[in-house]
Amino acid sequence: LARDHFGRLAGRKATRFGVTYRPGVADTRSSPTEALARALEAEGVSVVAWDPLVRRCDEMPELEFAPDPRAALRGASIVVLCLPDPSFTRELPEALLELVPTGALVIDPWNVVAPVLAGPLANAGVRLEVFGRGDLHANEGSASKRGAGSKA
């Protein structure tokens, strides 16, 4: 998705919200988000993480962790909500609207912020990608949506 949106990814910053293998558990072992971080880094993207439960990842000790969500978002043109953590619903909407620049890409596969931010992000010129949401129509905020049968 990011390559389709931007073309060249090298030199960009990505923020990854959620590092653990599931919400509410402070365990990074077998976390699928590690593969995402490594794939982005292989493309030359600087990856910063924030998770409400962990501040380091034993599987990726080189991964930079931001002290808070707002710091994680500063300068990011790619934002991925990797987990459906309930704290993201409270903490991210205002920060996303304030700090994510025009032209950025926000990927919300868990539909954590999409219901409240589809319209405002589109109005700010930010592309929002959601998955499997038939109730977010283009006329309600230009959120792209992908169903189970579409390619990611």
mmCIF file of C-alpha atoms in Angstrom:
data_model
loop_
_atom_site.group_PDB
_atom_site.id
_atom_site.type_symbol
_atom_site.label_atom_id
_atom_site.label_comp_id
_atom_site.label_asym_id
_atom_site.label_seq_id
_atom_site.Cartn_x
_atom_site.Cartn_y
_atom_site.Cartn_z
ATOM 1 C CA LEU A 1 0.000 0.000 0.000
ATOM 2 C CA ALA A 2 2.708 2.468 0.940
ATOM 3 C CA ARG A 3 4.673 1.809 -2.244
ATOM 4 C CA ASP A 4 1.497 2.236 -4.318
ATOM 5 C CA HIS A 5 0.747 5.513 -2.557
ATOM 6 C CA PHE A 6 4.212 7.085 -2.518
ATOM 7 C CA GLY A 7 6.256 5.183 -5.079
ATOM 8 C CA ARG A 8 9.724 5.443 -3.558
ATOM 9 C CA LEU A 9 9.723 4.863 0.224
ATOM 10 C CA ALA A 10 13.367 5.499 1.115
ATOM 11 C CA GLY A 11 13.804 8.410 3.498
ATOM 12 C CA ARG A 12 10.249 8.320 4.842
ATOM 13 C CA LYS A 13 9.228 7.849 8.466
ATOM 14 C CA ALA A 14 6.645 5.274 9.498
ATOM 15 C CA THR A 15 4.913 5.086 12.843
ATOM 16 C CA ARG A 16 3.787 1.722 14.071
ATOM 17 C CA PHE A 17 1.155 1.794 16.812
ATOM 18 C CA GLY A 18 1.196 -1.533 18.614
ATOM 19 C CA VAL A 19 4.158 -3.857 18.955
ATOM 20 C CA THR A 20 2.852 -6.759 20.994
ATOM 21 C CA TYR A 21 1.264 -9.816 19.455
ATOM 22 C CA ARG A 22 -2.177 -8.798 20.773
ATOM 23 C CA PRO A 23 -3.736 -5.934 22.735
ATOM 24 C CA GLY A 24 -3.492 -5.990 26.496
ATOM 25 C CA VAL A 25 -0.489 -8.327 26.562
ATOM 26 C CA ALA A 26 3.059 -7.037 27.120
ATOM 27 C CA ASP A 27 4.688 -9.743 25.002
ATOM 28 C CA THR A 28 6.379 -9.070 21.677
ATOM 29 C CA ARG A 29 7.250 -12.675 20.842
ATOM 30 C CA SER A 30 5.728 -13.859 17.555
ATOM 31 C CA SER A 31 4.310 -10.422 16.850
ATOM 32 C CA PRO A 32 3.385 -10.035 13.181
ATOM 33 C CA THR A 33 4.222 -6.353 13.430
ATOM 34 C CA GLU A 34 7.912 -7.267 13.484
ATOM 35 C CA ALA A 35 7.639 -8.406 9.859
ATOM 36 C CA LEU A 36 6.035 -5.090 8.941
ATOM 37 C CA ALA A 37 8.820 -3.096 10.595
ATOM 38 C CA ARG A 38 11.517 -5.168 8.891
ATOM 39 C CA ALA A 39 9.836 -4.834 5.474
ATOM 40 C CA LEU A 40 9.616 -1.055 5.831
ATOM 41 C CA GLU A 41 13.218 -0.807 6.998
ATOM 42 C CA ALA A 42 14.304 -2.879 3.985
ATOM 43 C CA GLU A 43 12.709 -0.165 1.804
ATOM 44 C CA GLY A 44 14.753 2.535 3.562
ATOM 45 C CA VAL A 45 11.949 3.707 5.855
ATOM 46 C CA SER A 46 12.741 4.896 9.376
ATOM 47 C CA VAL A 47 10.351 3.064 11.716
ATOM 48 C CA VAL A 48 9.282 4.402 15.101
ATOM 49 C CA ALA A 49 6.998 2.487 17.435
ATOM 50 C CA TRP A 50 4.681 3.252 20.295
ATOM 51 C CA ASP A 51 2.828 0.726 22.396
ATOM 52 C CA PRO A 52 1.011 1.395 25.674
ATOM 53 C CA LEU A 53 2.534 -1.716 27.305
ATOM 54 C CA VAL A 54 6.103 -2.051 26.055
ATOM 55 C CA ARG A 55 9.040 0.295 25.494
ATOM 56 C CA ARG A 56 11.419 -2.130 23.832
ATOM 57 C CA CYS A 57 11.258 -5.175 21.618
ATOM 58 C CA ASP A 58 13.676 -8.020 22.357
ATOM 59 C CA GLU A 59 13.234 -9.358 18.810
ATOM 60 C CA MET A 60 14.196 -5.951 17.357
ATOM 61 C CA PRO A 61 16.421 -4.186 19.887
ATOM 62 C CA GLU A 62 17.310 -1.573 17.278
ATOM 63 C CA LEU A 63 13.662 -0.454 16.961
ATOM 64 C CA GLU A 64 13.183 3.115 18.107
ATOM 65 C CA PHE A 65 10.357 3.688 20.576
ATOM 66 C CA ALA A 66 8.755 7.102 20.980
ATOM 67 C CA PRO A 67 7.943 8.307 24.498
ATOM 68 C CA ASP A 68 4.304 8.996 23.586
ATOM 69 C CA PRO A 69 1.909 8.812 20.614
ATOM 70 C CA ARG A 70 2.377 12.439 19.616
ATOM 71 C CA ALA A 71 6.156 12.093 19.481
ATOM 72 C CA ALA A 72 5.714 8.939 17.402
ATOM 73 C CA LEU A 73 3.604 10.815 14.846
ATOM 74 C CA ARG A 74 5.855 13.831 14.370
ATOM 75 C CA GLY A 75 7.310 13.691 10.870
ATOM 76 C CA ALA A 76 5.586 10.424 9.901
ATOM 77 C CA SER A 77 4.110 10.079 6.430
ATOM 78 C CA ILE A 78 3.092 6.438 7.007
ATOM 79 C CA VAL A 79 1.042 5.453 10.055
ATOM 80 C CA VAL A 80 -0.031 1.881 10.756
ATOM 81 C CA LEU A 81 -2.368 0.901 13.579
ATOM 82 C CA CYS A 82 -1.084 -2.614 14.122
ATOM 83 C CA LEU A 83 -3.385 -3.575 16.986
ATOM 84 C CA PRO A 84 -6.946 -2.772 18.050
ATOM 85 C CA ASP A 85 -5.838 -1.410 21.413
ATOM 86 C CA PRO A 86 -8.670 0.488 23.148
ATOM 87 C CA SER A 87 -6.274 3.251 24.205
ATOM 88 C CA PHE A 88 -5.749 4.154 20.534
ATOM 89 C CA THR A 89 -9.409 5.164 20.220
ATOM 90 C CA ARG A 90 -8.911 7.682 23.028
ATOM 91 C CA GLU A 91 -5.406 8.889 22.297
ATOM 92 C CA LEU A 92 -4.972 8.951 18.528
ATOM 93 C CA PRO A 93 -7.801 10.820 16.772
ATOM 94 C CA GLU A 94 -6.810 14.323 17.860
ATOM 95 C CA ALA A 95 -3.096 13.628 17.426
ATOM 96 C CA LEU A 96 -3.590 12.166 13.937
ATOM 97 C CA LEU A 97 -5.564 15.191 12.786
ATOM 98 C CA GLU A 98 -3.050 17.608 14.230
ATOM 99 C CA LEU A 99 0.255 15.947 13.325
ATOM 100 C CA VAL A 100 -0.158 13.819 10.193
ATOM 101 C CA PRO A 101 0.718 15.894 7.116
ATOM 102 C CA THR A 102 -1.245 16.286 3.925
ATOM 103 C CA GLY A 103 -0.434 13.446 1.550
ATOM 104 C CA ALA A 104 0.258 10.949 4.352
ATOM 105 C CA LEU A 105 -1.060 7.391 4.465
ATOM 106 C CA VAL A 106 -2.870 6.016 7.529
ATOM 107 C CA ILE A 107 -3.537 2.273 7.546
ATOM 108 C CA ASP A 108 -6.182 1.154 10.030
ATOM 109 C CA PRO A 109 -6.863 -2.549 9.397
ATOM 110 C CA TRP A 110 -8.662 -2.873 12.747
ATOM 111 C CA ASN A 111 -11.001 0.084 12.148
ATOM 112 C CA VAL A 112 -9.863 1.684 15.383
ATOM 113 C CA VAL A 113 -10.015 5.327 14.306
ATOM 114 C CA ALA A 114 -11.641 5.020 10.870
ATOM 115 C CA PRO A 115 -15.241 5.448 12.069
ATOM 116 C CA VAL A 116 -14.533 8.911 13.511
ATOM 117 C CA LEU A 117 -11.686 10.050 11.237
ATOM 118 C CA ALA A 118 -12.627 8.991 7.708
ATOM 119 C CA GLY A 119 -14.113 12.370 6.805
ATOM 120 C CA PRO A 120 -11.714 14.626 8.716
ATOM 121 C CA LEU A 121 -8.607 12.857 7.396
ATOM 122 C CA ALA A 122 -9.886 12.987 3.825
ATOM 123 C CA ASN A 123 -10.615 16.702 4.248
ATOM 124 C CA ALA A 124 -7.025 17.142 5.454
ATOM 125 C CA GLY A 125 -5.673 15.373 2.348
ATOM 126 C CA VAL A 126 -4.640 12.213 4.216
ATOM 127 C CA ARG A 127 -5.341 8.822 2.661
ATOM 128 C CA LEU A 128 -6.979 6.378 5.069
ATOM 129 C CA GLU A 129 -6.948 2.664 4.239
ATOM 130 C CA VAL A 130 -9.388 0.416 6.068
ATOM 131 C CA PHE A 131 -10.228 -3.236 5.558
ATOM 132 C CA GLY A 132 -13.597 -4.972 5.380
ATOM 133 C CA ARG A 133 -15.758 -1.964 6.255
ATOM 134 C CA GLY A 134 -18.749 -1.739 3.957
ATOM 135 C CA ASP A 135 -20.227 1.099 5.990
ATOM 136 C CA LEU A 136 -17.470 3.615 5.232
ATOM 137 C CA HIS A 137 -18.528 4.896 1.842
ATOM 138 C CA ALA A 138 -16.478 7.160 -0.366
ATOM 139 C CA ASN A 139 -18.980 9.983 0.084
ATOM 140 C CA GLU A 140 -18.465 9.786 3.846
ATOM 141 C CA GLY A 141 -14.817 10.669 3.758
ATOM 142 C CA SER A 142 -13.063 9.064 0.815
ATOM 143 C CA ALA A 143 -11.623 6.262 2.896
ATOM 144 C CA SER A 144 -10.367 3.435 0.759
ATOM 145 C CA LYS A 145 -11.651 0.090 1.856
ATOM 146 C CA ARG A 146 -10.494 -3.381 1.050
ATOM 147 C CA GLY A 147 -12.562 -6.489 1.474
ATOM 148 C CA ALA A 148 -11.408 -10.006 2.150
ATOM 149 C CA GLY A 149 -11.000 -10.685 -1.542
ATOM 150 C CA SER A 150 -8.935 -7.646 -2.476
ATOM 151 C CA LYS A 151 -5.172 -7.632 -2.693
ATOM 152 C CA ALA A 152 -3.317 -5.656 -0.060
#
